[in-house]
PDB file of C-alpha atoms in Angstrom:
ATOM      1  CA  MET E 932     107.338 161.979 286.855  1.00  0.00           C
ATOM      2  CA  GLN E 933     107.534 158.495 288.327  1.00  0.00           C
ATOM      3  CA  ARG E 934     110.286 156.341 286.887  1.00  0.00           C
ATOM      4  CA  THR E 935     109.576 152.788 285.818  1.00  0.00           C
ATOM      5  CA  LYS E 936     111.889 150.250 287.416  1.00  0.00           C
ATOM      6  CA  LYS E 937     113.919 148.367 284.837  1.00  0.00           C
ATOM      7  CA  THR E 938     115.187 144.858 285.436  1.00  0.00           C
ATOM      8  CA  LEU E 939     117.928 143.027 283.566  1.00  0.00           C
ATOM      9  CA  GLN E 940     116.775 140.000 281.622  1.00  0.00           C
ATOM     10  CA  SER E 941     118.517 136.674 282.121  1.00  0.00           C
ATOM     11  CA  LEU E 942     120.483 135.378 279.136  1.00  0.00           C
ATOM     12  CA  ASP E 943     118.325 132.272 279.459  1.00  0.00           C
ATOM     13  CA  ASN E 944     115.475 134.325 277.965  1.00  0.00           C
ATOM     14  CA  TYR E 945     117.304 134.755 274.645  1.00  0.00           C
ATOM     15  CA  SER E 946     117.814 132.229 271.864  1.00  0.00           C
ATOM     16  CA  ALA E 947     120.650 134.139 270.135  1.00  0.00           C
ATOM     17  CA  ILE E 948     123.399 136.229 271.735  1.00  0.00           C
ATOM     18  CA  GLY E 949     125.892 138.401 269.849  1.00  0.00           C
ATOM     19  CA  PHE E 950     129.261 139.729 270.977  1.00  0.00           C
ATOM     20  CA  ASP E 951     131.569 142.505 269.819  1.00  0.00           C
ATOM     21  CA  MET E 952     135.263 141.662 269.628  1.00  0.00           C
ATOM     22  CA  ASP E 953     137.454 144.657 270.516  1.00  0.00           C
ATOM     23  CA  HIS E 954     137.382 145.518 274.233  1.00  0.00           C
ATOM     24  CA  CYS E 955     134.502 143.076 274.753  1.00  0.00           C
ATOM     25  CA  LEU E 956     135.651 139.510 274.099  1.00  0.00           C
ATOM     26  CA  VAL E 957     139.193 140.632 273.274  1.00  0.00           C
ATOM     27  CA  GLN E 958     140.631 142.613 276.184  1.00  0.00           C
ATOM     28  CA  TYR E 959     143.523 145.041 275.641  1.00  0.00           C
ATOM     29  CA  ASN E 960     145.993 146.393 278.141  1.00  0.00           C
ATOM     30  CA  VAL E 961     145.158 150.035 277.364  1.00  0.00           C
ATOM     31  CA  LYS E 962     148.402 151.340 278.874  1.00  0.00           C
ATOM     32  CA  GLU E 963     150.230 149.414 276.153  1.00  0.00           C
ATOM     33  CA  PHE E 964     147.568 149.838 273.477  1.00  0.00           C
ATOM     34  CA  PHE E 965     147.248 153.637 273.352  1.00  0.00           C
ATOM     35  CA  PRO E 966     150.941 154.475 272.780  1.00  0.00           C
ATOM     36  CA  ILE E 967     150.997 152.063 269.829  1.00  0.00           C
ATOM     37  CA  ALA E 968     147.765 153.443 268.349  1.00  0.00           C
ATOM     38  CA  TYR E 969     148.944 157.038 268.795  1.00  0.00           C
ATOM     39  CA  ARG E 970     152.463 156.554 267.415  1.00  0.00           C
ATOM     40  CA  SER E 971     151.205 154.570 264.426  1.00  0.00           C
ATOM     41  CA  ILE E 972     149.318 157.672 263.245  1.00  0.00           C
ATOM     42  CA  ALA E 973     152.105 160.081 264.233  1.00  0.00           C
ATOM     43  CA  GLN E 974     154.678 158.016 262.315  1.00  0.00           C
ATOM     44  CA  VAL E 975     152.818 158.578 259.054  1.00  0.00           C
ATOM     45  CA  LEU E 976     152.608 162.328 259.708  1.00  0.00           C
ATOM     46  CA  VAL E 977     156.349 162.505 260.354  1.00  0.00           C
ATOM     47  CA  GLU E 978     157.356 160.411 257.352  1.00  0.00           C
ATOM     48  CA  GLN E 979     154.829 161.580 254.769  1.00  0.00           C
ATOM     49  CA  LYS E 980     153.437 164.947 255.887  1.00  0.00           C
ATOM     50  CA  ASN E 981     156.612 166.699 257.135  1.00  0.00           C
ATOM     51  CA  TYR E 982     155.624 166.924 260.778  1.00  0.00           C
ATOM     52  CA  PRO E 983     158.499 167.024 263.303  1.00  0.00           C
ATOM     53  CA  PRO E 984     159.748 163.889 265.140  1.00  0.00           C
ATOM     54  CA  GLU E 985     158.314 165.418 268.334  1.00  0.00           C
ATOM     55  CA  MET E 986     154.917 164.215 267.079  1.00  0.00           C
ATOM     56  CA  LEU E 987     155.994 160.727 268.183  1.00  0.00           C
ATOM     57  CA  GLU E 988     156.162 161.770 271.837  1.00  0.00           C
ATOM     58  CA  PHE E 989     153.451 160.150 273.926  1.00  0.00           C
ATOM     59  CA  GLY E 990     153.391 161.738 277.353  1.00  0.00           C
ATOM     60  CA  LYS E 991     151.034 163.319 279.864  1.00  0.00           C
ATOM     61  CA  ARG E 992     149.713 165.928 277.419  1.00  0.00           C
ATOM     62  CA  GLU E 993     148.749 163.346 274.833  1.00  0.00           C
ATOM     63  CA  LYS E 994     147.137 161.079 277.440  1.00  0.00           C
ATOM     64  CA  CYS E 995     144.908 163.945 278.588  1.00  0.00           C
ATOM     65  CA  PHE E 996     143.336 164.112 275.122  1.00  0.00           C
ATOM     66  CA  ILE E 997     142.541 160.408 274.926  1.00  0.00           C
ATOM     67  CA  MET E 998     139.010 160.360 276.226  1.00  0.00           C
ATOM     68  CA  ASN E 999     135.913 158.587 274.968  1.00  0.00           C
ATOM     69  CA  GLY E1000     133.374 160.884 273.338  1.00  0.00           C
ATOM     70  CA  LEU E1001     135.510 163.933 272.533  1.00  0.00           C
ATOM     71  CA  ILE E1002     134.339 165.997 269.549  1.00  0.00           C
ATOM     72  CA  ILE E1003     136.667 167.521 266.958  1.00  0.00           C
ATOM     73  CA  ASP E1004     134.997 170.489 265.249  1.00  0.00           C
ATOM     74  CA  ILE E1005     136.349 170.320 261.690  1.00  0.00           C
ATOM     75  CA  GLU E1006     135.624 174.011 261.054  1.00  0.00           C
ATOM     76  CA  THR E1007     137.408 175.506 264.069  1.00  0.00           C
ATOM     77  CA  GLY E1008     139.756 172.713 265.148  1.00  0.00           C
ATOM     78  CA  TYR E1009     138.356 172.958 268.669  1.00  0.00           C
ATOM     79  CA  ILE E1010     138.337 169.722 270.658  1.00  0.00           C
ATOM     80  CA  PHE E1011     135.617 169.572 273.277  1.00  0.00           C
ATOM     81  CA  LYS E1012     133.475 167.458 275.555  1.00  0.00           C
ATOM     82  CA  LEU E1013     129.714 167.786 275.425  1.00  0.00           C
ATOM     83  CA  GLY E1014     127.361 167.650 278.378  1.00  0.00           C
ATOM     84  CA  GLN E1015     123.599 167.463 278.640  1.00  0.00           C
ATOM     85  CA  ASP E1016     121.652 169.148 275.807  1.00  0.00           C
ATOM     86  CA  LYS E1017     124.867 169.358 273.723  1.00  0.00           C
ATOM     87  CA  VAL E1018     126.359 172.083 275.926  1.00  0.00           C
ATOM     88  CA  ILE E1019     130.142 172.421 275.491  1.00  0.00           C
ATOM     89  CA  LEU E1020     131.677 171.802 278.913  1.00  0.00           C
ATOM     90  CA  ARG E1021     135.304 172.528 278.050  1.00  0.00           C
ATOM     91  CA  ALA E1022     137.209 173.086 274.815  1.00  0.00           C
ATOM     92  CA  TYR E1023     140.834 173.174 273.666  1.00  0.00           C
ATOM     93  CA  TYR E1024     142.605 174.558 270.629  1.00  0.00           C
ATOM     94  CA  GLY E1025     145.789 172.557 270.413  1.00  0.00           C
ATOM     95  CA  TYR E1026     146.901 172.237 274.030  1.00  0.00           C
ATOM     96  CA  ASP E1027     145.459 175.623 275.012  1.00  0.00           C
ATOM     97  CA  PRO E1028     142.023 175.940 276.658  1.00  0.00           C
ATOM     98  CA  VAL E1029     139.428 178.014 274.809  1.00  0.00           C
ATOM     99  CA  SER E1030     137.954 180.767 276.962  1.00  0.00           C
ATOM    100  CA  GLN E1031     134.276 180.766 277.844  1.00  0.00           C
ATOM    101  CA  GLU E1032     133.986 184.130 276.113  1.00  0.00           C
ATOM    102  CA  ASP E1033     135.309 182.710 272.830  1.00  0.00           C
ATOM    103  CA  LEU E1034     133.071 179.660 273.109  1.00  0.00           C
ATOM    104  CA  GLU E1035     129.971 181.803 273.642  1.00  0.00           C
ATOM    105  CA  GLU E1036     130.929 184.078 270.753  1.00  0.00           C
ATOM    106  CA  LYS E1037     131.122 181.059 268.445  1.00  0.00           C
ATOM    107  CA  TYR E1038     128.436 178.736 269.809  1.00  0.00           C
ATOM    108  CA  GLY E1039     126.090 180.994 271.800  1.00  0.00           C
ATOM    109  CA  SER E1040     125.367 181.385 275.505  1.00  0.00           C
ATOM    110  CA  PRO E1041     125.515 178.798 276.893  1.00  0.00           C
ATOM    111  CA  PRO E1042     127.758 177.347 274.152  1.00  0.00           C
ATOM    112  CA  VAL E1043     125.815 174.573 272.413  1.00  0.00           C
ATOM    113  CA  TYR E1044     127.135 172.404 269.589  1.00  0.00           C
ATOM    114  CA  ALA E1045     123.852 171.923 267.752  1.00  0.00           C
ATOM    115  CA  GLU E1046     125.537 170.049 264.872  1.00  0.00           C
ATOM    116  CA  PHE E1047     126.093 166.951 266.996  1.00  0.00           C
ATOM    117  CA  ASP E1048     123.944 163.919 266.200  1.00  0.00           C
ATOM    118  CA  PRO E1049     124.372 161.053 268.701  1.00  0.00           C
ATOM    119  CA  TYR E1050     123.665 158.571 265.889  1.00  0.00           C
ATOM    120  CA  LYS E1051     126.465 159.865 263.648  1.00  0.00           C
ATOM    121  CA  ILE E1052     130.122 159.403 264.595  1.00  0.00           C
ATOM    122  CA  ARG E1053     131.583 161.298 261.633  1.00  0.00           C
ATOM    123  CA  THR E1054     130.083 163.997 259.448  1.00  0.00           C
ATOM    124  CA  LYS E1055     131.427 166.839 257.315  1.00  0.00           C
ATOM    125  CA  LYS E1056     131.157 169.050 260.411  1.00  0.00           C
ATOM    126  CA  TYR E1057     132.792 166.964 263.146  1.00  0.00           C
ATOM    127  CA  ILE E1058     134.512 163.766 264.253  1.00  0.00           C
ATOM    128  CA  CYS E1059     133.287 162.027 267.402  1.00  0.00           C
ATOM    129  CA  CYS E1060     136.104 159.979 268.945  1.00  0.00           C
ATOM    130  CA  LEU E1061     133.898 157.218 270.259  1.00  0.00           C
ATOM    131  CA  THR E1062     136.014 154.047 270.072  1.00  0.00           C
ATOM    132  CA  TYR E1063     139.412 153.146 271.509  1.00  0.00           C
ATOM    133  CA  PHE E1064     140.804 153.284 267.985  1.00  0.00           C
ATOM    134  CA  ASP E1065     139.360 156.762 267.383  1.00  0.00           C
ATOM    135  CA  CYS E1066     140.362 158.180 270.781  1.00  0.00           C
ATOM    136  CA  CYS E1067     143.966 158.758 269.701  1.00  0.00           C
ATOM    137  CA  LEU E1068     142.816 161.038 266.884  1.00  0.00           C
ATOM    138  CA  SER E1069     141.904 163.827 269.322  1.00  0.00           C
ATOM    139  CA  ALA E1070     145.413 163.672 270.830  1.00  0.00           C
ATOM    140  CA  ILE E1071     146.940 163.678 267.348  1.00  0.00           C
ATOM    141  CA  VAL E1072     144.921 166.697 266.175  1.00  0.00           C
ATOM    142  CA  ALA E1073     145.710 168.623 269.383  1.00  0.00           C
ATOM    143  CA  HIS E1074     149.433 167.997 268.841  1.00  0.00           C
ATOM    144  CA  MET E1075     149.220 168.934 265.149  1.00  0.00           C
ATOM    145  CA  ILE E1076     147.465 172.237 265.871  1.00  0.00           C
ATOM    146  CA  GLN E1077     149.899 173.056 268.668  1.00  0.00           C
ATOM    147  CA  TYR E1078     152.822 172.529 266.296  1.00  0.00           C
ATOM    148  CA  LYS E1079     151.241 174.621 263.527  1.00  0.00           C
ATOM    149  CA  LYS E1080     150.532 177.447 265.986  1.00  0.00           C
ATOM    150  CA  GLN E1081     154.243 177.697 266.705  1.00  0.00           C
ATOM    151  CA  ILE E1082     155.161 178.355 263.075  1.00  0.00           C
ATOM    152  CA  HIS E1083     152.077 180.222 261.777  1.00  0.00           C
ATOM    153  CA  ARG E1084     149.748 182.950 262.961  1.00  0.00           C
ATOM    154  CA  GLU E1085     146.485 181.490 264.239  1.00  0.00           C
ATOM    155  CA  ASP E1086     144.496 183.186 261.476  1.00  0.00           C
ATOM    156  CA  GLU E1087     146.768 181.469 258.932  1.00  0.00           C
ATOM    157  CA  LEU E1088     146.149 177.924 260.176  1.00  0.00           C
ATOM    158  CA  ASP E1089     144.487 175.676 257.620  1.00  0.00           C
ATOM    159  CA  ILE E1090     142.325 173.508 259.893  1.00  0.00           C
ATOM    160  CA  ALA E1091     140.856 171.605 256.939  1.00  0.00           C
ATOM    161  CA  GLU E1092     144.355 170.577 255.835  1.00  0.00           C
ATOM    162  CA  ILE E1093     145.284 169.497 259.384  1.00  0.00           C
ATOM    163  CA  ILE E1094     142.165 167.332 259.679  1.00  0.00           C
ATOM    164  CA  GLN E1095     142.775 165.903 256.210  1.00  0.00           C
ATOM    165  CA  ASP E1096     146.362 164.966 257.153  1.00  0.00           C
ATOM    166  CA  ALA E1097     145.143 163.307 260.365  1.00  0.00           C
ATOM    167  CA  LYS E1098     142.524 161.294 258.477  1.00  0.00           C
ATOM    168  CA  PHE E1099     145.105 160.273 255.884  1.00  0.00           C
ATOM    169  CA  ALA E1100     147.468 158.989 258.584  1.00  0.00           C
ATOM    170  CA  GLU E1101     144.655 157.098 260.309  1.00  0.00           C
ATOM    171  CA  HIS E1102     143.489 155.584 257.014  1.00  0.00           C
ATOM    172  CA  PHE E1103     147.067 154.562 256.209  1.00  0.00           C
ATOM    173  CA  ASN E1104     147.147 152.386 259.331  1.00  0.00           C
ATOM    174  CA  TYR E1105     143.682 150.829 259.374  1.00  0.00           C
ATOM    175  CA  GLN E1106     142.326 150.603 255.817  1.00  0.00           C
ATOM    176  CA  ASN E1107     144.354 147.683 254.550  1.00  0.00           C
ATOM    177  CA  CYS E1108     141.863 146.618 251.893  1.00  0.00           C
ATOM    178  CA  SER E1109     139.566 147.973 249.206  1.00  0.00           C
ATOM    179  CA  LYS E1110     137.324 146.414 246.577  1.00  0.00           C
ATOM    180  CA  ASN E1111     140.347 145.588 244.455  1.00  0.00           C
ATOM    181  CA  VAL E1112     143.325 145.213 246.823  1.00  0.00           C
ATOM    182  CA  TYR E1113     143.953 143.343 250.070  1.00  0.00           C
ATOM    183  CA  HIS E1114     147.109 143.762 252.145  1.00  0.00           C
ATOM    184  CA  SER E1115     147.846 141.394 255.007  1.00  0.00           C
ATOM    185  CA  VAL E1116     147.639 143.168 258.359  1.00  0.00           C
ATOM    186  CA  GLN E1117     150.929 141.490 259.278  1.00  0.00           C
ATOM    187  CA  GLY E1118     152.812 143.880 257.011  1.00  0.00           C
ATOM    188  CA  PHE E1119     150.424 146.822 256.655  1.00  0.00           C
ATOM    189  CA  GLY E1120     150.963 150.258 258.186  1.00  0.00           C
ATOM    190  CA  TYR E1121     152.375 150.588 261.692  1.00  0.00           C
ATOM    191  CA  PHE E1122     149.483 149.814 264.052  1.00  0.00           C
ATOM    192  CA  PHE E1123     148.876 146.153 263.209  1.00  0.00           C
ATOM    193  CA  ARG E1124     152.576 145.442 262.807  1.00  0.00           C
ATOM    194  CA  ASP E1125     153.581 146.903 266.172  1.00  0.00           C
ATOM    195  CA  LEU E1126     150.625 145.450 268.082  1.00  0.00           C
ATOM    196  CA  LEU E1127     151.162 141.952 266.702  1.00  0.00           C
ATOM    197  CA  LYS E1128     154.846 142.040 267.674  1.00  0.00           C
ATOM    198  CA  ASP E1129     154.024 141.613 271.342  1.00  0.00           C
ATOM    199  CA  LEU E1130     150.468 140.304 271.704  1.00  0.00           C
ATOM    200  CA  ASP E1131     151.126 138.675 275.081  1.00  0.00           C
ATOM    201  CA  LYS E1132     151.906 142.093 276.544  1.00  0.00           C
ATOM    202  CA  ILE E1133     148.920 143.860 274.999  1.00  0.00           C
ATOM    203  CA  VAL E1134     146.107 141.293 274.649  1.00  0.00           C
ATOM    204  CA  THR E1135     145.099 139.077 277.562  1.00  0.00           C
ATOM    205  CA  LYS E1136     144.062 135.418 277.445  1.00  0.00           C
ATOM    206  CA  GLN E1137     140.346 134.782 278.004  1.00  0.00           C
ATOM    207  CA  GLN E1138     139.999 131.287 279.487  1.00  0.00           C
ATOM    208  CA  LYS E1139     137.189 132.286 281.863  1.00  0.00           C
ATOM    209  CA  ASN E1140     135.170 133.934 279.099  1.00  0.00           C
ATOM    210  CA  LYS E1141     135.812 130.916 276.888  1.00  0.00           C
ATOM    211  CA  GLU E1142     134.221 128.692 279.535  1.00  0.00           C
ATOM    212  CA  ILE E1143     131.216 131.032 279.700  1.00  0.00           C
ATOM    213  CA  LEU E1144     130.750 130.842 275.936  1.00  0.00           C
ATOM    214  CA  GLN E1145     131.062 127.071 276.041  1.00  0.00           C
ATOM    215  CA  ALA E1146     128.424 126.899 278.784  1.00  0.00           C
ATOM    216  CA  LEU E1147     126.047 129.030 276.703  1.00  0.00           C
ATOM    217  CA  ARG E1148     126.603 126.748 273.728  1.00  0.00           C
ATOM    218  CA  LYS E1149     125.744 123.716 275.845  1.00  0.00           C
ATOM    219  CA  LYS E1150     122.446 125.404 276.734  1.00  0.00           C
ATOM    220  CA  GLY E1151     121.621 125.525 273.032  1.00  0.00           C
ATOM    221  CA  LYS E1152     122.165 129.264 272.539  1.00  0.00           C
ATOM    222  CA  ILE E1153     122.993 130.597 269.093  1.00  0.00           C
ATOM    223  CA  LEU E1154     126.204 132.612 269.520  1.00  0.00           C
ATOM    224  CA  PHE E1155     127.717 135.001 267.019  1.00  0.00           C
ATOM    225  CA  LEU E1156     130.630 137.420 266.854  1.00  0.00           C
ATOM    226  CA  ALA E1157     130.442 140.762 265.023  1.00  0.00           C
ATOM    227  CA  SER E1158     133.396 143.088 264.528  1.00  0.00           C
ATOM    228  CA  ASN E1159     134.210 146.055 262.331  1.00  0.00           C
ATOM    229  CA  SER E1160     137.798 144.754 262.179  1.00  0.00           C
ATOM    230  CA  VAL E1161     138.907 142.817 259.092  1.00  0.00           C
ATOM    231  CA  ASP E1162     138.710 139.025 259.127  1.00  0.00           C
ATOM    232  CA  GLU E1163     142.471 138.440 259.378  1.00  0.00           C
ATOM    233  CA  TYR E1164     142.778 140.673 262.442  1.00  0.00           C
ATOM    234  CA  VAL E1165     139.724 139.015 264.011  1.00  0.00           C
ATOM    235  CA  SER E1166     141.247 135.558 263.490  1.00  0.00           C
ATOM    236  CA  ILE E1167     144.636 136.514 264.944  1.00  0.00           C
ATOM    237  CA  LEU E1168     143.254 138.177 268.071  1.00  0.00           C
ATOM    238  CA  MET E1169     140.529 135.610 268.737  1.00  0.00           C
ATOM    239  CA  GLU E1170     142.986 132.729 268.398  1.00  0.00           C
ATOM    240  CA  HIS E1171     145.388 134.456 270.767  1.00  0.00           C
ATOM    241  CA  SER E1172     142.631 135.153 273.304  1.00  0.00           C
ATOM    242  CA  PHE E1173     140.528 131.980 273.048  1.00  0.00           C
ATOM    243  CA  GLY E1174     142.786 129.379 271.437  1.00  0.00           C
ATOM    244  CA  PRO E1175     142.969 127.738 267.977  1.00  0.00           C
ATOM    245  CA  ASP E1176     139.463 126.275 268.367  1.00  0.00           C
ATOM    246  CA  TRP E1177     137.804 129.670 268.865  1.00  0.00           C
ATOM    247  CA  LEU E1178     135.558 129.288 265.797  1.00  0.00           C
ATOM    248  CA  GLU E1179     133.814 126.364 267.509  1.00  0.00           C
ATOM    249  CA  LEU E1180     132.448 128.830 270.077  1.00  0.00           C
ATOM    250  CA  PHE E1181     130.202 130.552 267.512  1.00  0.00           C
ATOM    251  CA  ASP E1182     127.533 129.677 265.008  1.00  0.00           C
ATOM    252  CA  PHE E1183     128.699 132.441 262.727  1.00  0.00           C
ATOM    253  CA  VAL E1184     131.194 135.313 262.626  1.00  0.00           C
ATOM    254  CA  ILE E1185     130.816 138.693 260.897  1.00  0.00           C
ATOM    255  CA  ALA E1186     133.970 140.703 260.126  1.00  0.00           C
ATOM    256  CA  SER E1187     134.223 144.202 258.577  1.00  0.00           C
ATOM    257  CA  ALA E1188     130.762 144.835 260.043  1.00  0.00           C
TER     258      ALA E1188
END
């Protein structure tokens, strides 16, 4: 089959241009970002779910499980990477690799995770760690399962409870508001608090990108910013990255998208 050549369109061909915030306009130093994101979740598990202080360790093992696109199977606790046609390329249970024989016994030969839907990040069957904020969850779950395996027989492990604890700890750090209550990110959980302590070290200034946005505005483009982060966090990070006049760069801003 002959492939059709695709060409990139110039931004001049568009009247409106939208931007994401995290890791697009706002650039993080990931070497500093990931330990904070990981430990913020681990801290909740240690303090509220009786996990050992060793959960706070962030070393080579934990780094190996921070990878975009990893799948956590909620039924088995397996953490794996999918290839073409949803074939499981490699899987781990805690820090231990799952044998090909076990994978084929569970998922067929070749092992295929048919439950995965590329348009759904989270379902009742799995969690897809697709964003930088989600990526630490795979490392957390691997560490949790490894710890539980040391004190229980594998057939006694309650995977549903482990996943529920991990979700609780994640929610504790990121869900600072509901329909009825709003908590400032400055004093909520551990993630926002620890990241905002040292923004200069973690979030880089964006003077060059600011000039690009200003040039697009001068050409009459409609510019907008959309982020799934809450408005307070958006304001703090955008001001740090682009200066106190950052709102003048956009026609409108959407937070909690």
